[in-house]
PDB file of C-alpha atoms in Angstrom:
ATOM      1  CA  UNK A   1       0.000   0.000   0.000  1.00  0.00           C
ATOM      2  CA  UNK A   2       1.759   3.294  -0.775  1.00  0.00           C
ATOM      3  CA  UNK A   3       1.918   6.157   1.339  1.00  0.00           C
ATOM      4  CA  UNK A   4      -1.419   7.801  -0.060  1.00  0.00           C
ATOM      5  CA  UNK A   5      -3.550   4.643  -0.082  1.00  0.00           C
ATOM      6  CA  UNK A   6      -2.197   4.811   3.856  1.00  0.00           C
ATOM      7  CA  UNK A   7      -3.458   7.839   4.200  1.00  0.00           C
ATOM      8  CA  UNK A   8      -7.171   7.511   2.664  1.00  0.00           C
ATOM      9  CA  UNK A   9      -7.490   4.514   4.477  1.00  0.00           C
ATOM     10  CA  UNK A  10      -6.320   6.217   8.034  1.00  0.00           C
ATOM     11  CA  UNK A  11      -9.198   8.393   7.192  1.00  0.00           C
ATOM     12  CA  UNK A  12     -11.631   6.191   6.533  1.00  0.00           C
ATOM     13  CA  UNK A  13     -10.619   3.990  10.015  1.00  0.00           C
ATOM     14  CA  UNK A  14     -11.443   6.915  11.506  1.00  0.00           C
ATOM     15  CA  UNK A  15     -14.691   7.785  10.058  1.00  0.00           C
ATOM     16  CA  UNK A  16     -15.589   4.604  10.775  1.00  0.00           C
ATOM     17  CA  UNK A  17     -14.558   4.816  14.385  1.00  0.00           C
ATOM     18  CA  UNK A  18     -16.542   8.099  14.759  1.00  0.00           C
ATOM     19  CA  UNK A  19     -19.672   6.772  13.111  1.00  0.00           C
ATOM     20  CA  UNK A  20     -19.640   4.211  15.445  1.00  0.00           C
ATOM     21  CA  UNK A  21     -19.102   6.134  18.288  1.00  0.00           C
ATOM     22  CA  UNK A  22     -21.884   8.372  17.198  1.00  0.00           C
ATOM     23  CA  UNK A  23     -24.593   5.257  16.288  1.00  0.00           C
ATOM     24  CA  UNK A  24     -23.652   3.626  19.789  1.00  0.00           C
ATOM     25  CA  UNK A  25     -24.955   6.633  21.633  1.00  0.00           C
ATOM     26  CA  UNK A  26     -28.679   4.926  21.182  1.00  0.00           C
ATOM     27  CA  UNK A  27     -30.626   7.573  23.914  1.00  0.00           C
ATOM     28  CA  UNK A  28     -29.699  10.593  21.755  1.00  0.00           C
ATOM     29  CA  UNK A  29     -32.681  11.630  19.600  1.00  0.00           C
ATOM     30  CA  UNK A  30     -32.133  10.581  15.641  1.00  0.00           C
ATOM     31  CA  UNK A  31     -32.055  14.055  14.639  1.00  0.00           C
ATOM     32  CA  UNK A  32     -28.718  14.981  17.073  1.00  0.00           C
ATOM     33  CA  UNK A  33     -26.925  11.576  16.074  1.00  0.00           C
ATOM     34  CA  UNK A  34     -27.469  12.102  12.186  1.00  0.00           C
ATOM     35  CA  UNK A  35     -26.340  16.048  12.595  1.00  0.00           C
ATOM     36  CA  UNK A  36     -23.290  14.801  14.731  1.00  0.00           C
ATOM     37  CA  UNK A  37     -22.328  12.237  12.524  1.00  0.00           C
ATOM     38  CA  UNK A  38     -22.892  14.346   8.997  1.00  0.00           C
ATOM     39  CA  UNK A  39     -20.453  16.900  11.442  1.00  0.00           C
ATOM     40  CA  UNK A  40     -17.531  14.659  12.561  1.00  0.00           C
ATOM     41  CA  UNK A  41     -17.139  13.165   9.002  1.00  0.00           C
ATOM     42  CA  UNK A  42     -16.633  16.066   7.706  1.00  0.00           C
ATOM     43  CA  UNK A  43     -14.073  17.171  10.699  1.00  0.00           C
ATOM     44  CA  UNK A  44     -12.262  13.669   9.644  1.00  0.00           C
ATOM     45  CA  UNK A  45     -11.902  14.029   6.436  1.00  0.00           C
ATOM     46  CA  UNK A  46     -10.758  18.293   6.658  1.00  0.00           C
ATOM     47  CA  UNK A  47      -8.245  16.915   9.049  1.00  0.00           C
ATOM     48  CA  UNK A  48      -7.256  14.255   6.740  1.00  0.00           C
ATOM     49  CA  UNK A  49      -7.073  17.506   4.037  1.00  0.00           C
ATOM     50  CA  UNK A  50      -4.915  19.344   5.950  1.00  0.00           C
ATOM     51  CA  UNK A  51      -2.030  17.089   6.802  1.00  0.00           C
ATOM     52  CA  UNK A  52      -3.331  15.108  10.255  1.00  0.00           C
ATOM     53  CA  UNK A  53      -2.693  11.519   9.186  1.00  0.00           C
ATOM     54  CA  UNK A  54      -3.317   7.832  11.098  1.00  0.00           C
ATOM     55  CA  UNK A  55      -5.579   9.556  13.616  1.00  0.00           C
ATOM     56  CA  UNK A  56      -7.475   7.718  15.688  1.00  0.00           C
ATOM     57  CA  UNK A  57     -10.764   9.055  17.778  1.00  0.00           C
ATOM     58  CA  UNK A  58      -8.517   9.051  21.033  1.00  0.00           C
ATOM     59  CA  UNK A  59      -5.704  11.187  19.257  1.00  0.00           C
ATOM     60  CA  UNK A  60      -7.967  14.834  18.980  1.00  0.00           C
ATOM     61  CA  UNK A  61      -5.582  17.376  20.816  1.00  0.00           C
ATOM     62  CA  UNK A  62      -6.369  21.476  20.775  1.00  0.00           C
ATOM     63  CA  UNK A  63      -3.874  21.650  17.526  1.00  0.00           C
ATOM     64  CA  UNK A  64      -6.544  19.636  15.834  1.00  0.00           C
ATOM     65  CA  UNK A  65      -9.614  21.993  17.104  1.00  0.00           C
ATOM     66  CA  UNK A  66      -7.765  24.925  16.346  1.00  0.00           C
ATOM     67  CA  UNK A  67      -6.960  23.584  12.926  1.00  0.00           C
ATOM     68  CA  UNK A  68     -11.038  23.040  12.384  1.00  0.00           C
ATOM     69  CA  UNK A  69     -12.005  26.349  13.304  1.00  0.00           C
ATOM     70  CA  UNK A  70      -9.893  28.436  11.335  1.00  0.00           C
ATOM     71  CA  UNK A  71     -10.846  26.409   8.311  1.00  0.00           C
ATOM     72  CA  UNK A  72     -14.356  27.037   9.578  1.00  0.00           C
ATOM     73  CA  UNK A  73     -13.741  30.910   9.478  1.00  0.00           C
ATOM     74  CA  UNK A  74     -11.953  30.310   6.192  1.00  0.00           C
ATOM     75  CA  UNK A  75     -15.571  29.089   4.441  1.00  0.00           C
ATOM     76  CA  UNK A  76     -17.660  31.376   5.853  1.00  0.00           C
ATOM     77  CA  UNK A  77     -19.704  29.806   7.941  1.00  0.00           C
ATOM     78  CA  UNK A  78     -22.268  31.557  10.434  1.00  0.00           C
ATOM     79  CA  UNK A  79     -21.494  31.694  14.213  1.00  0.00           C
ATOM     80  CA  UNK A  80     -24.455  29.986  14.889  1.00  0.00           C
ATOM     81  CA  UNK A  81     -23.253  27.081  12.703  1.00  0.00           C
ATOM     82  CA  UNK A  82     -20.043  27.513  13.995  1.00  0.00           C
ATOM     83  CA  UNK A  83     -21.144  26.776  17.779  1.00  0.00           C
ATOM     84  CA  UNK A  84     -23.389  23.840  16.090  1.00  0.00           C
ATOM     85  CA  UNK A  85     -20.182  22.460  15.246  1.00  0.00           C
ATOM     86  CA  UNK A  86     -18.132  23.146  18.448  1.00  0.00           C
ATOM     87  CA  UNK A  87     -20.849  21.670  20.178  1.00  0.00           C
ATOM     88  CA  UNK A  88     -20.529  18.360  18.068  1.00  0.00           C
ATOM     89  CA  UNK A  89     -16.699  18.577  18.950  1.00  0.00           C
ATOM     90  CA  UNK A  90     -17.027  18.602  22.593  1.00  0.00           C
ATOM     91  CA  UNK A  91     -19.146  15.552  22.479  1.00  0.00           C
ATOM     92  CA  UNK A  92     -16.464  14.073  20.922  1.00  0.00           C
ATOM     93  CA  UNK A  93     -13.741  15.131  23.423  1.00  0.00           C
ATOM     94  CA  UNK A  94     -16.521  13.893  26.031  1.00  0.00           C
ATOM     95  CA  UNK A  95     -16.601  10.111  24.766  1.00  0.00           C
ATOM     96  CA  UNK A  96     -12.519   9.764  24.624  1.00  0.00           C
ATOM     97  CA  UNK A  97     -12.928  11.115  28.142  1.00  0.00           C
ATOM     98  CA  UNK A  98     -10.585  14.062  26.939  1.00  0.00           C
ATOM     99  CA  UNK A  99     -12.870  17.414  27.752  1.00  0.00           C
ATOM    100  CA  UNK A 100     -10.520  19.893  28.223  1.00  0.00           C
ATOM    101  CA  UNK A 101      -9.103  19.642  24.575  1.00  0.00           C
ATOM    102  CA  UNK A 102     -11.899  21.311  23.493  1.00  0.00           C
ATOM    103  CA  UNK A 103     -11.912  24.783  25.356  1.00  0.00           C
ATOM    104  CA  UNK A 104     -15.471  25.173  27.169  1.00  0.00           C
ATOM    105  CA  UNK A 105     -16.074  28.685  25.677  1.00  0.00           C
ATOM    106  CA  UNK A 106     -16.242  29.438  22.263  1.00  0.00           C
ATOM    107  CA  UNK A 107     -14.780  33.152  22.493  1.00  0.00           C
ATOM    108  CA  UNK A 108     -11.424  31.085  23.379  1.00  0.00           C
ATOM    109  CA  UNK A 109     -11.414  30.377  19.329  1.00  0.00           C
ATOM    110  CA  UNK A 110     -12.572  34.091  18.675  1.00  0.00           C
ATOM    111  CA  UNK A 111     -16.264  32.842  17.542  1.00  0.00           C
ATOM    112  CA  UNK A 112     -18.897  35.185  17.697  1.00  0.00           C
ATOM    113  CA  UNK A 113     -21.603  35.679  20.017  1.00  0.00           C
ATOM    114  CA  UNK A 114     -24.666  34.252  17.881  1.00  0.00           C
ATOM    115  CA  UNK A 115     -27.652  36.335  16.963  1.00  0.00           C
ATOM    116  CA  UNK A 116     -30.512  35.511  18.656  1.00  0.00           C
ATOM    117  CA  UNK A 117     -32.718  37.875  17.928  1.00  0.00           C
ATOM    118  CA  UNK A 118     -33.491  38.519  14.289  1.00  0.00           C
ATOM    119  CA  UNK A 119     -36.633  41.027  14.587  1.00  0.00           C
ATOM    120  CA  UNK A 120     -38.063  38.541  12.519  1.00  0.00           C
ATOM    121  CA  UNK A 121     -41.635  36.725  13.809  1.00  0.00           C
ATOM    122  CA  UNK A 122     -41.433  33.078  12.621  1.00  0.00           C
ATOM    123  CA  UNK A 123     -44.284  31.748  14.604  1.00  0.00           C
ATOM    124  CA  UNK A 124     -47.382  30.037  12.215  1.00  0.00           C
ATOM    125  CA  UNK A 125     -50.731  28.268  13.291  1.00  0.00           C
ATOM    126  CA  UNK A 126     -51.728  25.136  12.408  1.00  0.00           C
ATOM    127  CA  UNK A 127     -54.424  26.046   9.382  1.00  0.00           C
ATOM    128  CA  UNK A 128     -57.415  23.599   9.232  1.00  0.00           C
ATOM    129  CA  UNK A 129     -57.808  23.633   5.899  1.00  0.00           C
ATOM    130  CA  UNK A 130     -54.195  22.452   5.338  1.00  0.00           C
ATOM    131  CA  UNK A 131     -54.332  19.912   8.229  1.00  0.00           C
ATOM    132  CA  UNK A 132     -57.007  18.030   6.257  1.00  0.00           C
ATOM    133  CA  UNK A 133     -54.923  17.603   3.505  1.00  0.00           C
ATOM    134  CA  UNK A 134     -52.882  15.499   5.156  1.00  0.00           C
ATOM    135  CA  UNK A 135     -54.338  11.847   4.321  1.00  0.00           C
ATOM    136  CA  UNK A 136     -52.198   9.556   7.608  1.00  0.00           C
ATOM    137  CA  UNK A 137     -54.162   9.881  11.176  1.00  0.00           C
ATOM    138  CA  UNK A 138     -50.702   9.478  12.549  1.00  0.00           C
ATOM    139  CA  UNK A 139     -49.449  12.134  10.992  1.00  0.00           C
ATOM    140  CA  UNK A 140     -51.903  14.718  11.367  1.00  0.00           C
ATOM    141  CA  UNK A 141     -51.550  13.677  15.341  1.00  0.00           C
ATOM    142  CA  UNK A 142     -48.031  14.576  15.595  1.00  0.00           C
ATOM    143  CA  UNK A 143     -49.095  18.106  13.586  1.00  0.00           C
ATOM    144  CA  UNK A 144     -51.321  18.549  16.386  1.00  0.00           C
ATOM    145  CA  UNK A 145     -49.318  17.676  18.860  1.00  0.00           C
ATOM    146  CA  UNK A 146     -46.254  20.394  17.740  1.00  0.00           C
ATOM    147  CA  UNK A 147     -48.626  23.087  18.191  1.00  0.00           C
ATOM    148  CA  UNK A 148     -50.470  22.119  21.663  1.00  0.00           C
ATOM    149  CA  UNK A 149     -47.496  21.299  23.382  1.00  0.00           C
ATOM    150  CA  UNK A 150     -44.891  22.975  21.396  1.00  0.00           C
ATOM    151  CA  UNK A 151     -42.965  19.723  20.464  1.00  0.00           C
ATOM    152  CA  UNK A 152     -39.977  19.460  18.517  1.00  0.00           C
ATOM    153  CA  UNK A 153     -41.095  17.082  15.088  1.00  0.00           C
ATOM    154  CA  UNK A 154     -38.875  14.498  16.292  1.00  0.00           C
ATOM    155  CA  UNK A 155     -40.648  14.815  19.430  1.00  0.00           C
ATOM    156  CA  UNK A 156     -44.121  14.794  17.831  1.00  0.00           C
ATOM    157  CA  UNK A 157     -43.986  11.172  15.955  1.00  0.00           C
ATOM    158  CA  UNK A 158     -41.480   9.523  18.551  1.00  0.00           C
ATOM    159  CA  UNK A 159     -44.792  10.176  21.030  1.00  0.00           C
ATOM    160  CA  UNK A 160     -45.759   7.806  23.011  1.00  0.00           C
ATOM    161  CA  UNK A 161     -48.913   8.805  24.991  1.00  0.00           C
ATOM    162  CA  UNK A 162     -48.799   5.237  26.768  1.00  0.00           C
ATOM    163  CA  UNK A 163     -45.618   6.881  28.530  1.00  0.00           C
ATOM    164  CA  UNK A 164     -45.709  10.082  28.134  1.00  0.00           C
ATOM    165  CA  UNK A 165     -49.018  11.094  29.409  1.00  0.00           C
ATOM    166  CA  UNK A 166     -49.245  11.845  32.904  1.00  0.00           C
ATOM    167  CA  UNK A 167     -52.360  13.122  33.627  1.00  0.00           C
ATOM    168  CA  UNK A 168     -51.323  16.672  34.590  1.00  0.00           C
ATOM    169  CA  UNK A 169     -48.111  16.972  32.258  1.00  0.00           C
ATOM    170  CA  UNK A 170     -46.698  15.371  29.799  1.00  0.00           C
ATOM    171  CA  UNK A 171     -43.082  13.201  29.938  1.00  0.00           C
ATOM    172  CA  UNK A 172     -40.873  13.251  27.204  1.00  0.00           C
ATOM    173  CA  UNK A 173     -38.416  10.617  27.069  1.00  0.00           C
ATOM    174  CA  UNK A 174     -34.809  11.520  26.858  1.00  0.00           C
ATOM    175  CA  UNK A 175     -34.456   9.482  23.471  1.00  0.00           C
ATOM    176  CA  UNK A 176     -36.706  11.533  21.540  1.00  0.00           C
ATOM    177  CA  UNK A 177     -35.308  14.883  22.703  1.00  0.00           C
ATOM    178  CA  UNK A 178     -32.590  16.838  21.319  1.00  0.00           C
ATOM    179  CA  UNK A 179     -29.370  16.521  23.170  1.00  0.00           C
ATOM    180  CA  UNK A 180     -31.135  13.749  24.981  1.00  0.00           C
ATOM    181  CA  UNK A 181     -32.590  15.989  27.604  1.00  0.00           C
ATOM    182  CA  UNK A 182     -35.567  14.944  28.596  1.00  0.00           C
ATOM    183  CA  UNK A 183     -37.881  17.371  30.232  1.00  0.00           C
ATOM    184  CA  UNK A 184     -41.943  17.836  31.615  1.00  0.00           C
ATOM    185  CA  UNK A 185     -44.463  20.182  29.683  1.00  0.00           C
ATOM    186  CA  UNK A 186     -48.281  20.697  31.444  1.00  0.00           C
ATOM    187  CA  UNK A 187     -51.192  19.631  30.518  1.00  0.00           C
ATOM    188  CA  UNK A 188     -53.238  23.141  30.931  1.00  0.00           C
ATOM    189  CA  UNK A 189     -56.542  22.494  29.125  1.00  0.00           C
ATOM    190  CA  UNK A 190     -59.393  20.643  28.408  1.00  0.00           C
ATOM    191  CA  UNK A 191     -57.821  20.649  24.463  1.00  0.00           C
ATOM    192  CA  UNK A 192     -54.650  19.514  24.981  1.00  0.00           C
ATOM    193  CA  UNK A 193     -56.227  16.791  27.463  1.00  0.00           C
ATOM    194  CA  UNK A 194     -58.521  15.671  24.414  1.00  0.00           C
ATOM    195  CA  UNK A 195     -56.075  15.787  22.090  1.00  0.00           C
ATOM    196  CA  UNK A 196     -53.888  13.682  24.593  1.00  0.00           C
ATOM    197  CA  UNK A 197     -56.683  10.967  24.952  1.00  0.00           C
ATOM    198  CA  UNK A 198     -57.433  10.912  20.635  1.00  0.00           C
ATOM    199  CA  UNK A 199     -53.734   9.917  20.920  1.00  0.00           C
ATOM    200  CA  UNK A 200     -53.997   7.060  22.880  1.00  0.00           C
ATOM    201  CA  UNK A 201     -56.636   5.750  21.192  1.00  0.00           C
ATOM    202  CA  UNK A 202     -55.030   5.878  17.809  1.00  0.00           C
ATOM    203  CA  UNK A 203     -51.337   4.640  19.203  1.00  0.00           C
ATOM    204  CA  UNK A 204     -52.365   2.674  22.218  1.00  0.00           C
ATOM    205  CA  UNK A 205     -49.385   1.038  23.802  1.00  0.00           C
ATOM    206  CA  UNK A 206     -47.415   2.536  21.211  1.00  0.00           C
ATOM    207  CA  UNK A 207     -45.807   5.175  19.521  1.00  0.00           C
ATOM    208  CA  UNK A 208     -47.238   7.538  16.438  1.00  0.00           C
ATOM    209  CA  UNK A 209     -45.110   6.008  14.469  1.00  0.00           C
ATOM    210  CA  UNK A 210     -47.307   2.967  12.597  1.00  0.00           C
ATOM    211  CA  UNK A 211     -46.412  -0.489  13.643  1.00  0.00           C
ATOM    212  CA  UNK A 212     -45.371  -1.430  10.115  1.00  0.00           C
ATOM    213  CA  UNK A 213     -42.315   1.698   9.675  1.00  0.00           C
ATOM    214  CA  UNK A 214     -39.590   2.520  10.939  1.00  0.00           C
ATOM    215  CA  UNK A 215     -38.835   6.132  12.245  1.00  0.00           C
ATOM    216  CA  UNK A 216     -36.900   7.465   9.388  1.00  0.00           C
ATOM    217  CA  UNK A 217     -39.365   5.488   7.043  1.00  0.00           C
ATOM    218  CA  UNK A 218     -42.122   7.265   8.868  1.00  0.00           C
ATOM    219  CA  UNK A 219     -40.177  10.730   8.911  1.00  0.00           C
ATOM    220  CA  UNK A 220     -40.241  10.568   5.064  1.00  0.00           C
ATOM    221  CA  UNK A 221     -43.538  10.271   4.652  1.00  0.00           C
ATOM    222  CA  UNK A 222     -44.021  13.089   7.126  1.00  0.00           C
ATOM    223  CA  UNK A 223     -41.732  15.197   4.895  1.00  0.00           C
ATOM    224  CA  UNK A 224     -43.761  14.665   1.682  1.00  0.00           C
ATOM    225  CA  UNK A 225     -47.272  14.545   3.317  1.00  0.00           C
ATOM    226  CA  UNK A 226     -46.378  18.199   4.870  1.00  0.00           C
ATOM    227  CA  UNK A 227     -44.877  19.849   1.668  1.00  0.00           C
ATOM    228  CA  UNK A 228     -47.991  18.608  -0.365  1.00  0.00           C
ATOM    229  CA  UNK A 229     -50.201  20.400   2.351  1.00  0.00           C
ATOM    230  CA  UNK A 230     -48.296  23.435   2.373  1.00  0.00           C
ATOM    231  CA  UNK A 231     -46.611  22.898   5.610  1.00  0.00           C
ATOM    232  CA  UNK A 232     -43.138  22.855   5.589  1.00  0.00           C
ATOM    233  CA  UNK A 233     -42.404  25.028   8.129  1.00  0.00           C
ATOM    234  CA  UNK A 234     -43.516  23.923  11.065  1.00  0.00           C
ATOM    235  CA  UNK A 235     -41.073  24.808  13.352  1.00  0.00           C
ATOM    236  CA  UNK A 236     -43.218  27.862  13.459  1.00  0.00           C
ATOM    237  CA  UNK A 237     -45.953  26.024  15.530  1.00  0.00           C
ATOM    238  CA  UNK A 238     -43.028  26.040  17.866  1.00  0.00           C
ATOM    239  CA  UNK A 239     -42.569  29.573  18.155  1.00  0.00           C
ATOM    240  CA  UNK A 240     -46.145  30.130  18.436  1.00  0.00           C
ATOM    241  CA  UNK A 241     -47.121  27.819  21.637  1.00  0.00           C
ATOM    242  CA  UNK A 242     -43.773  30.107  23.136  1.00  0.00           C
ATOM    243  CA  UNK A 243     -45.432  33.013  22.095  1.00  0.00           C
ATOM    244  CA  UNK A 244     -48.565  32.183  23.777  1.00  0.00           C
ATOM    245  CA  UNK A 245     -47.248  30.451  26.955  1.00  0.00           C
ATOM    246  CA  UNK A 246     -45.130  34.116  27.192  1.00  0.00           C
ATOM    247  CA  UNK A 247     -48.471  35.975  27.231  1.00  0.00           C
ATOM    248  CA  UNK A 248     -50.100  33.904  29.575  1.00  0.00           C
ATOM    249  CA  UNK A 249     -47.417  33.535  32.026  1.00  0.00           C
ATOM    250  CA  UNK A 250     -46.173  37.216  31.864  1.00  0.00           C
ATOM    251  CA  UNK A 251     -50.018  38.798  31.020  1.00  0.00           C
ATOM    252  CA  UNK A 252     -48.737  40.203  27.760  1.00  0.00           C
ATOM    253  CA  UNK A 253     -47.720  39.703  24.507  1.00  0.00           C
ATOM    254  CA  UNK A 254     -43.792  39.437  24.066  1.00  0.00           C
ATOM    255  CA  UNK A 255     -41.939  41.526  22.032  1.00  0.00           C
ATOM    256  CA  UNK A 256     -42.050  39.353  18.695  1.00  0.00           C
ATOM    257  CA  UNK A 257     -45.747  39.759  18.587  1.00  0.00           C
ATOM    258  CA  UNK A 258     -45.697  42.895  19.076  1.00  0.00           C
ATOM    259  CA  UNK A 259     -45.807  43.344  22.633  1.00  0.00           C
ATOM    260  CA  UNK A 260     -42.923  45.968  24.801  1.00  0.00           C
ATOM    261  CA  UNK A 261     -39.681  45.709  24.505  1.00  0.00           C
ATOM    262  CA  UNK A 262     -37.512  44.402  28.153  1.00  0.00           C
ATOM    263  CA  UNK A 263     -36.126  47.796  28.008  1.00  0.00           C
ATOM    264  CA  UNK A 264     -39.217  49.723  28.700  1.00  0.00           C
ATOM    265  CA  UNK A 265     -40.789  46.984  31.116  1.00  0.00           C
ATOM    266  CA  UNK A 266     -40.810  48.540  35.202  1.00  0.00           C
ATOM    267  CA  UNK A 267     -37.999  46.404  37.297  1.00  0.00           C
ATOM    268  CA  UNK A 268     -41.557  44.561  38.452  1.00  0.00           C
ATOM    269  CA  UNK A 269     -42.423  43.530  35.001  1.00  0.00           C
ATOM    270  CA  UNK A 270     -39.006  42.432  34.432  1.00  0.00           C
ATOM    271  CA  UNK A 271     -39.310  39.831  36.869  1.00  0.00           C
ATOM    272  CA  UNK A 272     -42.127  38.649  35.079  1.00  0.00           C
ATOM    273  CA  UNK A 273     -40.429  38.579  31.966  1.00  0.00           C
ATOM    274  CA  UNK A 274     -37.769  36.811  33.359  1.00  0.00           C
ATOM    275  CA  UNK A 275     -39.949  34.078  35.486  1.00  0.00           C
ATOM    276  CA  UNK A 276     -42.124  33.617  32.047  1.00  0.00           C
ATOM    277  CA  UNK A 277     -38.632  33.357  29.743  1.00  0.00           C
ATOM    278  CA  UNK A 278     -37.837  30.519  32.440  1.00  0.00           C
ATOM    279  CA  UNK A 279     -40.755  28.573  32.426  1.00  0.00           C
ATOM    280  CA  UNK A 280     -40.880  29.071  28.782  1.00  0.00           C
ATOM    281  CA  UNK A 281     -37.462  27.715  28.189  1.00  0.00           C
ATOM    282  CA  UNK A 282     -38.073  24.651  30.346  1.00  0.00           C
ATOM    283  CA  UNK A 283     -41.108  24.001  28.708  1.00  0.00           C
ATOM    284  CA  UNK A 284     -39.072  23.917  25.026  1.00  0.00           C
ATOM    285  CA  UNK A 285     -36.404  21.972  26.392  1.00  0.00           C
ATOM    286  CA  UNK A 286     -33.615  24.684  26.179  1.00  0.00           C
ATOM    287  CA  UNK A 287     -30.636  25.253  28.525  1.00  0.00           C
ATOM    288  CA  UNK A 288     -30.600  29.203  27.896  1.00  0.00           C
ATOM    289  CA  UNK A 289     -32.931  31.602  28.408  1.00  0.00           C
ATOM    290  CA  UNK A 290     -30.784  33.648  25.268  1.00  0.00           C
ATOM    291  CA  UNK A 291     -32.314  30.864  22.755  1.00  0.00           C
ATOM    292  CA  UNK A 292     -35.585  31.675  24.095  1.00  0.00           C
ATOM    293  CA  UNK A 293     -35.224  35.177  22.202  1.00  0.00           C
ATOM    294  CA  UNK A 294     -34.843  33.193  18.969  1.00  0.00           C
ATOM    295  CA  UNK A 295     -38.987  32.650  19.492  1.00  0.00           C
ATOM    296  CA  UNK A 296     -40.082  35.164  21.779  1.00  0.00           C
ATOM    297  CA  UNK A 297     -37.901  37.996  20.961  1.00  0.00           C
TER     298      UNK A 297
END
């Protein structure tokens, strides 16, 4: 084998090594393991590009994350793509039980603060008359579902309501969440309770995900079943159950939907703002009350 057949196979060993790293990490959600894998092949094979040969997962050092990032800044790319992918690295320095290579904040590799707030409302109901276009019961469930509860989509078909309905809040399971945290959202009225016993009718001890497909079988047909209906974007549904659980929690709108900004709020309203950001970012399942800006403003 000469020295460049060495080479491309050194970098395939460890893009297989990764991959399985990444695919034996069965509790995160399907969404975070396809996103970290599509990431860490493409770290492997820029490091294989610039010059780091025969490296195996346990060899990543801070010459080798310094190397990424400035070909990072090289292309381009967003910060908030940027941290995407720092984030993907740390996991990675996690599993070889070497955290400190990667450096715990990103302004250590000069990356910008990400832009939360775009001024930009991207919240969207969920339109009747579109909903019944969409032909599969299981489908138009897990629709429902990302707008009463404010569910992620992977969240929405993974459902369970054998396990996940509690009575007076719902459970999701750490496996269907992103960054496998798994987290509690109320049940607050009679709809969402309805809608929560439809659901266990149609899945019964299991999941919205029909017996006869798998998930990413099932995720397809979600994908073309929801463009054909005119919605595609239903992330939106998202931003709107934050929007609403804002206003009810704080007693007015947030700033997104046109309600005052923080800065003109009394130091007693701020509180509110703050306890209502809180509750709103448990609720979504985020870490940060910052990210909650991204729906809320």
């Amino acid at each position: 084998m000469d020295q460049w057949q060495e080479g491309k196979q050194s970098m395939q060993d460890l893009e297989y090594e990764l991959r399985g790293m990444v695919r034996r990490a069965s509790r995160t959600a399907y969404g975070t393991r396809a996103a970290r894998e599509d990431v860490l092949m493409q770290a492997a094979r820029a490091l294989h590009e610039m010059g780091f040969r025969k490296m195996k997962p346990e060899s990543l050092k801070p010459k080798h994350v310094e190397a990424l990032v400035e070909r990072w800044k090289q292309q381009g790319l967003s910060a908030g793509t940027m941290k995407n992918r720092m984030s993907h690295l740390r996991w990675w320095a996690n599993a070889i039980n070497k955290a400190p290579v990667v450096a715990r904040e990103n302004a250590h590799y000069g990356i910008d603060n990400r832009r939360f707030v775009t001024g930009e409302d991207k919240s969207r109901q969920l339109e009747a008359d579109k909903l019944a276009q969409v032909r599969d019961q299981h489908i138009r469930l897990s629709l429902r579902l990302q707008a009463a509860f404010g569910l992620r989509r992977e969240e929405s078909l993974k459902f369970s309501p054998a396990y996940a309905d509690r009575g007076n809040h719902v459970q999701l399971k750490d496996s269907w969440c992103k960054g496998g945290r798994a987290r509690e959202i109320p049940v607050r009225t009679p709809e969402q309770r309805a809608l929560l016993d439809e659901a266990r009718r149609l899945a019964g001890r299991g999941s919205l995900i029909p017996a006869n497909k798998t998930y990413v079988q099932h995720l397809r047909t979600y994908e073309r079943a929801t463009v054909r209906a005119g919605l595609d974007r239903n992330h939106g549904l998202r931003h709107r159950y934050a929007q609403m659980r804002y206003e009810q929690i704080a007693g007015w709108p947030c700033p997104a939907a046109g309600g005052p900004s923080r800065q003109s709020l009394t130091s007693e309203q701020r509180e509110r703002d703050r306890e209502a950001r809180q509750q709103v970012s448990r609720e979504l399942g985020h870490e940060r009350l910052a990210v909650v800006a991204v729906y809320c403003g």
